[in-house]
Amino acid sequence: MGLTLTEKLIGQSLADGQMIRGQRIGIRAHQTLSHDVNGVMSYLVLEAMGLTRVKVELAVHYIDHNMIQADYKNSDDHRFLQDITAKLGVICSRPGSGICHQLHLEHWGVPGKTLIGADSHTVAAGGIGMFSVGVGGFDGAMTMAGEPLYLTMPKIVNVRLTGKLPPFVSAKNIILELLRRVSIQGGVGKVFEYTGPGIATLNVAERSTITNMGQETGATTSVFPSDENTRRWMRAYHREEQWVPLQADSDAVYDEVIEIDLSQLEPLIALPHQPDRVVPVREAAGVKVDQIMLGSCTNTSLQDVLSIAHMLGGKPIHRDVDAGLYPATRTVVRESIARGAHDKILSAGVRIFEPVCGGCNGCGFAPQSNGVSLRTTPRNFVGRSGTASDRVYLVAPETAAASALTGVITDPRDLKLTPFTYEMPEVFVDDRDMFQPPAAEPENIVIRRGPNLRPIPPMPALPDVTGGEVLVKVGDDITTDHICPAGALYLPIRSNIPELAKHAFKVVDDTFADRAAKAGGGLIVGGSNYGQGSSREQAVMVPRYLGVKAVIARSFARLHLANLVNWGLLPLTFVNGDDFDKISQGDWLTLDTEVLTEGQQIIVRNETKAVAIAVSSPLCQADLDSIKAGGRLNQVKAKNQN
Ligand code: SF4
């Protein structure tokens, strides 16, 4: 029986276990990726572990997420990151070079290698034939330290593409179509492996738009083969010698097959506030638009920027629309300028920002109150733009550009423009000098720290949980943004947990932090897919810091579950999902976690309502042991001391 591409890739980095679906496996990273938001925590963990040099083939750090320098905090953190990466042997991409995922595809991604990155959209690298997994800052640190990453051997879904995209329907619509079909939970425990004749019509940038936003299905990752298009991409970025061909065996066996005929797709749009609320653009057409954000790691390759310039053609955008573009990388900017695209976009009245994440995570381009914002980003969770009352729709660049011109949501086909065609340059401008290599004499590097940089608070071993008040009860699909808000106000204090804790659950209930502090902690109750979205471990550290001891939910998002283990906050799931209704906020629960072991049910007594509820933990025994130790950092420190 032949192997899928996913099995071949996992096989190359397998450090523990066997590739049997559903079983726990350990994989070791060839490459790691970090950025300024999660990276601060990663490097604080590495310092706490006493590591002096990273232990992977290649580690790259990107300063790309939060560039606002309204005071000292971000620039202090950036300086710390530049120092510590130089010391530990990590290549550093300085502010303004571009967004991590696109930069990694351009300059560092190698087919066949495994990339583990401290950011959920690390999975974008599947577009170049890498096995790429997003983790939190702690796991990012552990992988830099050469430790295996443990995950469940996923099911492998063959997404078979046929046909060719019609005019004005670009790659974003393929992943929106997949989200429409499978939902934001449809990829949990799975890898989406793309095959079929349709893949030959997509270049690496288009493929990575798809693999990037595959994250929004909850999938472990997504992957494309490495073929002649991959080779052409790597040649254009001056590194053809790193290319290797890779594909599944012809008799590979998949767990599931999804067929998408590209020629049948039309422009799609995700309605507020979830990426899977997808309908054809024509069904949402006519809604007045206040703001348009072009950009993000999902959608600002050179092809996207040229397509936007073509659509706008220098015509002025609608007077009621505020539009801004975040190009993906410095190379994209330079190539776009060379082709006159920047001029067309600027003369249309679009603001052009530096090549960073910026407005995508609420750090620079928030819409007005109750504003309708059309975005080419991968996520539209409530408040993520930086405006709590936002109404964010997700679209492809062509729909965004068409709507910028008309002032209402517009199907780009309705403007009757000449279709855009893209020929990827034979060679891109050589921009590799924008990366800062590690220091030749690391012992001479003095690490500079600003006052905002606080040590990781102690996370004492978890006493057996005996009870507590339900401090907050939330519904399905609660995101890390709900638990610990994103945005320009909060990201600068990401490494200051006591300060950040004051804003926990602010989007849901702004009394949470005070009540938790007064009660000395308690419990959280959630619905399905608790903790979906980003890899932000502060969404665990903050409730943990406030004394929360356990989260009881219908189910947990994969990345968040890993972060709960890393930082020692106990996840429990309802044995019967309907028991969610038997608990209200403010109820007093008693339980005994002393007897909790892998697969074991325990009883939670709701003393307020006088009912008993069966729960268990979704964790294996090793992870339960980590929780009892107060998290994996405590275990690693104890191991190092011995
Ligand atoms: Fe940056 Fe947005 Fe991409 Fe996250 S999703 S890496 S914030 S551009």
mmCIF file of N, CA and C in Angstrom, residues 119 126 179 388 455:
data_model
loop_
_atom_site.group_PDB
_atom_site.id
_atom_site.type_symbol
_atom_site.label_atom_id
_atom_site.label_comp_id
_atom_site.label_asym_id
_atom_site.label_seq_id
_atom_site.Cartn_x
_atom_site.Cartn_y
_atom_site.Cartn_z
ATOM 1 N N ASP A 119 3.122 30.231 15.672
ATOM 2 C CA ASP A 119 2.023 31.013 15.112
ATOM 3 C C ASP A 119 1.115 30.046 14.367
ATOM 4 N N GLY A 126 2.799 24.697 4.028
ATOM 5 C CA GLY A 126 2.341 23.521 3.284
ATOM 6 C C GLY A 126 2.261 23.808 1.791
ATOM 7 N N LEU A 179 -14.027 25.881 3.492
ATOM 8 C CA LEU A 179 -14.622 26.273 4.783
ATOM 9 C C LEU A 179 -16.142 26.183 4.733
ATOM 10 N N ALA A 388 -14.481 46.825 18.736
ATOM 11 C CA ALA A 388 -15.329 45.773 19.324
ATOM 12 C C ALA A 388 -16.634 45.580 18.540
ATOM 13 N N PRO A 455 9.391 38.793 33.985
ATOM 14 C CA PRO A 455 9.636 37.351 33.992
ATOM 15 C C PRO A 455 8.318 36.577 33.993
#
